[in-house]
Amino acid sequence: KAKALGDGSFQFFEPVMCLEAKRRLQLEAALHRALEHRQFALHYQPRVDLRSLRTLGVEALLRWQHPEFGSIPPLEFIPLAEERGQIGNIGRWVLGAACRDVKHINDRYGLALHVSVNVSARQLRSPDLIGQVHTALADSGLPAGSLELELTESALIEDLDQSVQVLRGLKALGVRLSIDDFGTGYSSLSYLKRLPIDVLKLDRSFLAENPAGDDFLRSLIGMAHVLKLSVVAEGIEHRAAMEALRDASCDEGQGYLFARPMPLDALEAFLAQEDGARACQPELSHEKPQ
Ligand code: C2E
Ligand code: MG
Ligand code: MG
Ligand code: MG
């Protein structure tokens, strides 16, 4: 309930709060039916090798297109789905669709792209996760090594001992694991030593605060390499940032500079164009990643 603020301003706030609460309720109800109404789609954003600039993989990013509310961003509906216990079904759909799509692209174009799928805190705690991953791989025929799961630091740290158990189970399937949004939370390299992680994804905000030219970032990337982690920079928008990160030994990059997240058909066109461009630039095509 809105409170009287003494100056009568509640008269303005109360309707706004009601609207927000109403929208939330409507979204909750709509989310419940979004899967069966086929309102979800995956967009794919390329992840490129910073030396060869080749696309090595893609990240699957979930989109919810509602006929009335329009396009609802994941940062708005994922937390809602977590709260309402719907993330399990949605996550299962994402895993299945992402593996299927990338298997299709790899077969069709003779590629070996990997696909990264985001896994939320609640999904990580679900006893279902390992089975879901196994099923998605078996149904699609995508090799386990081509699937990467992105986990956030905050989700892992909630219960580190349990996380270690779950991650070991996932590693036993043969998938790759990455830490997403590194630098937004606790950001301690010491806990990473305890986890069977393959990839560190540096968050865009972290990179904004720690420009690639500075020694701190260079050292952090060096430490990650000591821990046998591959380092990916998120949110690269400018060429200068890309070059500085590459000079700091960052392995891969993702961001609007290379490509925005896009639907599957646009990704196919992007990859075909990339392949064509490479045929015209022999110096790029002979460069081997790492
Ligand atoms: P994330 O996993 O860190 O994904 C990267 C986000 O950065 C994406 O936002 C992407 O569109 C955006 N991005 C990429 N390059 C750039 C850039 O150069 N500049 C800027 N400004 N942004 C860039 P998006 O798609 O809105 O997703 C937001 C978050 O929602 C994701 O962050 C992830 O945590 C979550 N999410 C998305 N899809 C799923 C999903 O299927 N399952 C779960 N559990 N979470 C998801
Ligand atoms: Mg991610
Ligand atoms: Mg991220
Ligand atoms: Mg992020």
Tab-separated table of C-alpha atoms and ligand atoms in Angstrom:
chain	number	residue	atom	x	y	z
A	1	LYS	CA	0.000	0.000	0.000
A	2	ALA	CA	1.249	3.476	-0.825
A	3	LYS	CA	1.901	5.727	2.163
A	4	ALA	CA	0.802	9.293	2.536
A	5	LEU	CA	4.012	11.305	2.353
A	6	GLY	CA	2.598	14.355	4.084
A	7	ASP	CA	2.507	16.473	0.961
A	8	GLY	CA	-0.184	14.589	-0.871
A	9	SER	CA	2.265	13.032	-3.305
A	10	PHE	CA	0.820	9.573	-2.684
A	11	GLN	CA	-1.893	10.577	-5.053
A	12	PHE	CA	0.678	10.262	-7.821
A	13	PHE	CA	2.591	7.268	-6.516
A	14	GLU	CA	-0.281	4.983	-5.740
A	15	PRO	CA	-1.555	4.530	-9.300
A	16	VAL	CA	2.007	3.931	-10.499
A	17	MET	CA	2.563	1.221	-7.908
A	18	CYS	CA	-0.721	-0.373	-8.852
A	19	LEU	CA	0.294	-0.371	-12.488
A	20	GLU	CA	3.616	-2.041	-11.682
A	21	ALA	CA	1.949	-4.647	-9.516
A	22	LYS	CA	-0.647	-5.218	-12.184
A	23	ARG	CA	1.939	-5.644	-14.919
A	24	ARG	CA	3.817	-8.095	-12.744
A	25	LEU	CA	0.714	-10.167	-12.168
A	26	GLN	CA	-0.111	-10.130	-15.860
A	27	LEU	CA	3.443	-11.106	-16.771
A	28	GLU	CA	3.362	-13.929	-14.231
A	29	ALA	CA	0.190	-15.303	-15.719
A	30	ALA	CA	1.477	-14.914	-19.277
A	31	LEU	CA	4.816	-16.533	-18.401
A	32	HIS	CA	2.951	-19.568	-17.242
A	33	ARG	CA	1.665	-20.141	-20.774
A	34	ALA	CA	4.607	-18.777	-22.768
A	35	LEU	CA	6.150	-22.185	-23.475
A	36	GLU	CA	2.958	-23.813	-24.743
A	37	HIS	CA	2.176	-20.711	-26.807
A	38	ARG	CA	5.639	-20.884	-28.373
A	39	GLN	CA	6.516	-17.344	-27.415
A	40	PHE	CA	10.146	-18.087	-26.602
A	41	ALA	CA	12.955	-17.871	-29.121
A	42	LEU	CA	16.688	-18.178	-28.868
A	43	HIS	CA	18.988	-15.569	-30.306
A	44	TYR	CA	22.644	-16.379	-30.846
A	45	GLN	CA	25.611	-14.100	-30.343
A	46	PRO	CA	28.971	-15.095	-31.867
A	47	ARG	CA	32.040	-15.471	-29.685
A	48	VAL	CA	35.237	-14.867	-31.614
A	49	ASP	CA	38.883	-15.762	-31.246
A	50	LEU	CA	40.642	-12.429	-30.673
A	51	ARG	CA	43.673	-13.366	-32.782
A	52	SER	CA	42.071	-14.916	-35.859
A	53	LEU	CA	38.701	-13.136	-35.415
A	54	ARG	CA	37.014	-16.400	-36.305
A	55	THR	CA	33.720	-17.333	-34.721
A	56	LEU	CA	34.377	-20.261	-32.390
A	57	GLY	CA	30.981	-20.500	-30.825
A	58	VAL	CA	27.750	-18.747	-29.952
A	59	GLU	CA	25.902	-17.866	-26.766
A	60	ALA	CA	22.207	-18.707	-26.685
A	61	LEU	CA	20.187	-15.775	-25.311
A	62	LEU	CA	16.523	-16.263	-24.525
A	63	ARG	CA	13.860	-13.903	-25.908
A	64	TRP	CA	10.209	-13.729	-24.899
A	65	GLN	CA	7.897	-12.218	-27.486
A	66	HIS	CA	4.435	-11.606	-26.066
A	67	PRO	CA	1.593	-10.551	-28.432
A	68	GLU	CA	0.406	-7.871	-26.013
A	69	PHE	CA	3.457	-6.901	-23.929
A	70	GLY	CA	5.903	-7.038	-26.803
A	71	SER	CA	9.476	-8.154	-26.317
A	72	ILE	CA	10.271	-8.734	-22.655
A	73	PRO	CA	13.973	-8.715	-21.741
A	74	PRO	CA	15.480	-11.744	-19.956
A	75	LEU	CA	16.602	-9.605	-17.039
A	76	GLU	CA	12.911	-8.981	-16.345
A	77	PHE	CA	11.388	-12.430	-16.860
A	78	ILE	CA	14.184	-14.822	-15.789
A	79	PRO	CA	14.019	-13.684	-12.135
A	80	LEU	CA	10.235	-13.988	-12.337
A	81	ALA	CA	10.512	-17.501	-13.757
A	82	GLU	CA	12.925	-18.397	-10.956
A	83	GLU	CA	10.567	-17.129	-8.275
A	84	ARG	CA	7.561	-18.835	-9.763
A	85	GLY	CA	9.329	-22.173	-10.179
A	86	GLN	CA	9.065	-22.067	-13.980
A	87	ILE	CA	12.762	-21.841	-14.755
A	88	GLY	CA	13.033	-25.643	-14.779
A	89	ASN	CA	10.755	-26.102	-17.779
A	90	ILE	CA	12.080	-23.032	-19.553
A	91	GLY	CA	15.679	-24.105	-18.958
A	92	ARG	CA	14.955	-27.559	-20.339
A	93	TRP	CA	13.507	-26.012	-23.491
A	94	VAL	CA	16.528	-23.684	-23.880
A	95	LEU	CA	19.004	-26.560	-23.538
A	96	GLY	CA	17.138	-28.694	-26.072
A	97	ALA	CA	16.684	-25.921	-28.638
A	98	ALA	CA	20.255	-24.599	-28.354
A	99	CYS	CA	21.813	-28.061	-28.830
A	100	ARG	CA	19.490	-28.827	-31.750
A	101	ASP	CA	20.131	-25.498	-33.508
A	102	VAL	CA	23.898	-25.636	-33.248
A	103	LYS	CA	24.057	-29.298	-34.252
A	104	HIS	CA	22.014	-28.329	-37.334
A	105	ILE	CA	24.378	-25.451	-38.209
A	106	ASN	CA	27.507	-27.548	-37.661
A	107	ASP	CA	26.176	-30.352	-39.861
A	108	ARG	CA	24.957	-28.040	-42.566
A	109	TYR	CA	28.093	-25.899	-42.858
A	110	GLY	CA	30.718	-28.387	-41.777
A	111	LEU	CA	31.588	-26.386	-38.654
A	112	ALA	CA	32.424	-27.292	-35.077
A	113	LEU	CA	30.902	-24.353	-33.225
A	114	HIS	CA	30.217	-24.670	-29.540
A	115	VAL	CA	27.141	-23.266	-27.878
A	116	SER	CA	26.950	-21.623	-24.463
A	117	VAL	CA	23.775	-21.821	-22.429
A	118	ASN	CA	23.089	-19.703	-19.338
A	119	VAL	CA	22.142	-21.575	-16.193
A	120	SER	CA	20.543	-19.663	-13.329
A	121	ALA	CA	21.086	-20.178	-9.594
A	122	ARG	CA	17.859	-22.087	-9.176
A	123	GLN	CA	18.624	-24.367	-12.139
A	124	LEU	CA	22.002	-25.155	-10.600
A	125	ARG	CA	20.275	-26.255	-7.375
A	126	SER	CA	17.787	-28.433	-9.230
A	127	PRO	CA	18.394	-32.202	-9.064
A	128	ASP	CA	17.083	-32.250	-12.632
A	129	LEU	CA	19.902	-30.293	-14.287
A	130	ILE	CA	22.314	-33.119	-15.059
A	131	GLY	CA	19.507	-35.224	-16.537
A	132	GLN	CA	18.310	-32.284	-18.644
A	133	VAL	CA	21.785	-31.728	-20.054
A	134	HIS	CA	22.199	-35.429	-20.782
A	135	THR	CA	18.834	-35.539	-22.579
A	136	ALA	CA	19.535	-32.402	-24.652
A	137	LEU	CA	22.837	-33.890	-25.830
A	138	ALA	CA	21.405	-37.332	-26.550
A	139	ASP	CA	18.346	-35.987	-28.409
A	140	SER	CA	20.321	-33.547	-30.562
A	141	GLY	CA	23.444	-35.605	-31.158
A	142	LEU	CA	25.619	-32.578	-30.309
A	143	PRO	CA	28.948	-33.750	-28.865
A	144	ALA	CA	29.154	-32.947	-25.139
A	145	GLY	CA	32.381	-31.028	-25.713
A	146	SER	CA	30.461	-28.570	-27.909
A	147	LEU	CA	28.159	-27.530	-25.085
A	148	GLU	CA	29.223	-24.962	-22.519
A	149	LEU	CA	27.195	-24.006	-19.471
A	150	GLU	CA	27.521	-20.475	-18.095
A	151	LEU	CA	27.159	-20.103	-14.347
A	152	THR	CA	27.405	-16.935	-12.320
A	153	GLU	CA	29.714	-16.436	-9.385
A	154	SER	CA	26.835	-15.527	-7.106
A	155	ALA	CA	24.980	-18.758	-7.936
A	156	LEU	CA	28.102	-20.838	-7.272
A	157	ILE	CA	28.985	-19.117	-4.021
A	158	GLU	CA	25.514	-19.582	-2.518
A	159	ASP	CA	26.591	-23.079	-1.559
A	160	LEU	CA	30.102	-23.768	-2.719
A	161	ASP	CA	30.231	-27.400	-1.561
A	162	GLN	CA	27.026	-28.290	-3.363
A	163	SER	CA	28.191	-26.372	-6.434
A	164	VAL	CA	31.383	-28.421	-6.553
A	165	GLN	CA	29.316	-31.625	-6.542
A	166	VAL	CA	26.988	-30.458	-9.316
A	167	LEU	CA	29.842	-29.143	-11.450
A	168	ARG	CA	31.681	-32.455	-11.124
A	169	GLY	CA	28.556	-34.255	-12.298
A	170	LEU	CA	28.304	-31.931	-15.287
A	171	LYS	CA	31.988	-32.304	-16.120
A	172	ALA	CA	31.525	-36.075	-16.062
A	173	LEU	CA	29.120	-35.637	-18.994
A	174	GLY	CA	31.935	-33.937	-20.899
A	175	VAL	CA	30.502	-30.412	-21.138
A	176	ARG	CA	32.543	-27.248	-20.648
A	177	LEU	CA	31.801	-24.878	-17.793
A	178	SER	CA	32.260	-21.141	-17.605
A	179	ILE	CA	31.898	-18.410	-15.008
A	180	ASP	CA	29.676	-15.669	-16.398
A	181	ASP	CA	29.723	-12.005	-15.394
A	182	PHE	CA	33.062	-12.311	-13.603
A	183	GLY	CA	33.890	-9.109	-11.791
A	184	THR	CA	30.365	-8.164	-10.784
A	185	GLY	CA	30.258	-10.098	-7.527
A	186	TYR	CA	32.814	-11.537	-5.150
A	187	SER	CA	35.372	-11.987	-7.885
A	188	SER	CA	37.825	-14.078	-6.000
A	189	LEU	CA	40.178	-16.212	-8.005
A	190	SER	CA	40.809	-18.460	-5.012
A	191	TYR	CA	37.415	-20.181	-5.112
A	192	LEU	CA	37.884	-20.808	-8.813
A	193	LYS	CA	40.723	-23.147	-7.895
A	194	ARG	CA	38.187	-25.392	-6.213
A	195	LEU	CA	35.857	-25.550	-9.186
A	196	PRO	CA	36.225	-27.632	-12.375
A	197	ILE	CA	35.801	-24.563	-14.606
A	198	ASP	CA	37.163	-24.101	-18.131
A	199	VAL	CA	36.310	-20.523	-19.059
A	200	LEU	CA	36.186	-17.126	-17.344
A	201	LYS	CA	33.877	-14.526	-18.880
A	202	LEU	CA	34.773	-10.987	-17.838
A	203	ASP	CA	31.701	-8.818	-17.443
A	204	ARG	CA	31.242	-5.682	-19.516
A	205	SER	CA	30.999	-3.449	-16.433
A	206	PHE	CA	34.189	-4.937	-15.016
A	207	LEU	CA	36.003	-4.193	-18.263
A	208	ALA	CA	34.687	-0.631	-18.218
A	209	GLU	CA	36.208	-0.158	-14.748
A	210	ASN	CA	39.446	-1.917	-15.607
A	211	PRO	CA	40.606	-0.809	-19.040
A	212	ALA	CA	42.477	-3.459	-20.974
A	213	GLY	CA	45.653	-1.392	-20.978
A	214	ASP	CA	46.116	-1.575	-17.224
A	215	ASP	CA	48.325	-3.981	-15.344
A	216	PHE	CA	45.537	-5.267	-13.129
A	217	LEU	CA	43.567	-6.731	-15.996
A	218	ARG	CA	46.708	-8.103	-17.618
A	219	SER	CA	47.641	-9.821	-14.359
A	220	LEU	CA	44.142	-11.168	-13.844
A	221	ILE	CA	44.171	-12.736	-17.294
A	222	GLY	CA	47.610	-14.152	-16.534
A	223	MET	CA	46.311	-15.673	-13.294
A	224	ALA	CA	43.345	-17.164	-15.111
A	225	HIS	CA	45.733	-18.760	-17.578
A	226	VAL	CA	47.760	-20.203	-14.693
A	227	LEU	CA	44.517	-21.817	-13.544
A	228	LYS	CA	44.129	-23.212	-17.104
A	229	LEU	CA	41.126	-21.012	-17.772
A	230	SER	CA	40.385	-19.524	-21.149
A	231	VAL	CA	39.347	-15.858	-20.864
A	232	VAL	CA	36.443	-14.269	-22.741
A	233	ALA	CA	35.675	-10.543	-22.703
A	234	GLU	CA	31.970	-9.669	-22.798
A	235	GLY	CA	30.434	-6.573	-24.321
A	236	ILE	CA	33.203	-5.460	-26.676
A	237	GLU	CA	31.808	-2.514	-28.616
A	238	HIS	CA	34.897	-0.745	-29.933
A	239	ARG	CA	37.859	-1.793	-31.963
A	240	ALA	CA	40.298	-0.158	-29.524
A	241	ALA	CA	38.946	-2.278	-26.665
A	242	MET	CA	39.249	-5.399	-28.775
A	243	GLU	CA	42.872	-4.643	-29.626
A	244	ALA	CA	43.789	-3.798	-26.040
A	245	LEU	CA	42.197	-7.011	-24.784
A	246	ARG	CA	44.013	-9.037	-27.381
A	247	ASP	CA	47.285	-7.382	-26.336
A	248	ALA	CA	46.446	-8.317	-22.731
A	249	SER	CA	46.293	-11.981	-23.881
A	250	CYS	CA	42.534	-12.268	-23.607
A	251	ASP	CA	41.524	-15.321	-25.641
A	252	GLU	CA	38.057	-14.589	-26.961
A	253	GLY	CA	35.576	-11.749	-27.240
A	254	GLN	CA	31.882	-11.219	-27.585
A	255	GLY	CA	30.091	-7.951	-28.255
A	256	TYR	CA	28.310	-5.631	-30.636
A	257	LEU	CA	31.622	-4.914	-32.423
A	258	PHE	CA	31.500	-8.443	-33.837
A	259	ALA	CA	27.783	-9.130	-33.861
A	260	ARG	CA	24.601	-8.621	-31.882
A	261	PRO	CA	22.528	-11.567	-30.718
A	262	MET	CA	20.433	-12.701	-33.711
A	263	PRO	CA	17.902	-15.346	-34.711
A	264	LEU	CA	19.109	-18.621	-36.184
A	265	ASP	CA	18.567	-17.692	-39.848
A	266	ALA	CA	20.521	-14.452	-39.417
A	267	LEU	CA	23.306	-16.408	-37.728
A	268	GLU	CA	23.493	-18.721	-40.715
A	269	ALA	CA	23.813	-15.717	-43.021
A	270	PHE	CA	26.469	-14.206	-40.732
A	271	LEU	CA	28.526	-17.399	-40.775
A	272	ALA	CA	28.220	-17.745	-44.547
A	273	GLN	CA	29.388	-14.145	-44.993
A	274	GLU	CA	32.261	-14.684	-42.555
A	275	ASP	CA	33.302	-17.713	-44.535
A	276	GLY	CA	33.150	-15.722	-47.786
A	277	ALA	CA	35.215	-12.911	-46.286
A	278	ARG	CA	37.824	-15.393	-45.174
A	279	ALA	CA	38.145	-16.822	-48.660
A	280	CYS	CA	39.111	-13.290	-49.830
A	281	GLN	CA	41.597	-12.787	-46.981
A	282	PRO	CA	44.068	-15.648	-47.093
A	283	GLU	CA	46.122	-14.192	-44.213
A	284	LEU	CA	43.148	-14.701	-41.915
A	285	SER	CA	42.236	-18.146	-43.152
A	286	HIS	CA	45.686	-19.575	-42.451
A	287	GLU	CA	45.843	-18.271	-38.920
A	288	LYS	CA	45.138	-21.074	-36.461
A	289	PRO	CA	43.430	-20.249	-33.172
A	290	GLN	CA	46.003	-20.505	-30.325
B	1	C2E	P1	24.720	-12.638	-20.023
B	1	C2E	O1	24.723	-14.106	-20.015
B	1	C2E	O2	25.864	-11.961	-19.381
B	1	C2E	O3	24.584	-12.220	-21.552
B	1	C2E	C1	25.220	-11.134	-22.139
B	1	C2E	C2	24.279	-9.961	-22.274
B	1	C2E	O4	24.999	-8.845	-22.791
B	1	C2E	C3	23.139	-10.216	-23.281
B	1	C2E	O5	21.985	-9.501	-22.818
B	1	C2E	C4	23.686	-9.574	-24.551
B	1	C2E	O6	22.673	-9.197	-25.467
B	1	C2E	C5	24.401	-8.376	-23.986
B	1	C2E	N1	25.484	-7.903	-24.852
B	1	C2E	C6	26.280	-8.611	-25.675
B	1	C2E	N2	27.193	-7.837	-26.283
B	1	C2E	C7	26.975	-6.580	-25.840
B	1	C2E	C8	27.619	-5.306	-26.111
B	1	C2E	O7	28.572	-5.182	-26.876
B	1	C2E	N3	27.104	-4.232	-25.445
B	1	C2E	C9	26.056	-4.335	-24.585
B	1	C2E	N4	25.620	-3.214	-24.015
B	1	C2E	N5	25.438	-5.510	-24.300
B	1	C2E	C10	25.910	-6.610	-24.922
B	1	C2E	P2	20.551	-10.185	-22.793
B	1	C2E	O8	20.360	-11.020	-23.998
B	1	C2E	O9	19.572	-9.076	-22.512
B	1	C2E	O10	20.605	-11.158	-21.547
B	1	C2E	C11	20.750	-10.660	-20.257
B	1	C2E	C12	20.999	-11.760	-19.261
B	1	C2E	O11	19.856	-12.616	-19.148
B	1	C2E	C13	22.139	-12.683	-19.642
B	1	C2E	O12	23.375	-12.076	-19.324
B	1	C2E	C14	21.833	-13.890	-18.798
B	1	C2E	O13	22.283	-13.703	-17.480
B	1	C2E	C15	20.302	-13.891	-18.784
B	1	C2E	N6	19.813	-14.887	-19.762
B	1	C2E	C16	19.644	-14.784	-21.106
B	1	C2E	N7	19.183	-15.929	-21.642
B	1	C2E	C17	19.060	-16.806	-20.615
B	1	C2E	C18	18.639	-18.187	-20.522
B	1	C2E	O14	18.328	-18.868	-21.500
B	1	C2E	N8	18.629	-18.745	-19.262
B	1	C2E	C19	19.019	-18.035	-18.154
B	1	C2E	N9	18.980	-18.656	-16.958
B	1	C2E	N10	19.434	-16.761	-18.205
B	1	C2E	C20	19.458	-16.145	-19.417
B	2	MG	MG	25.962	-15.535	-20.346
B	3	MG	MG	27.671	-12.361	-18.913
B	4	MG	MG	26.608	-9.771	-18.285
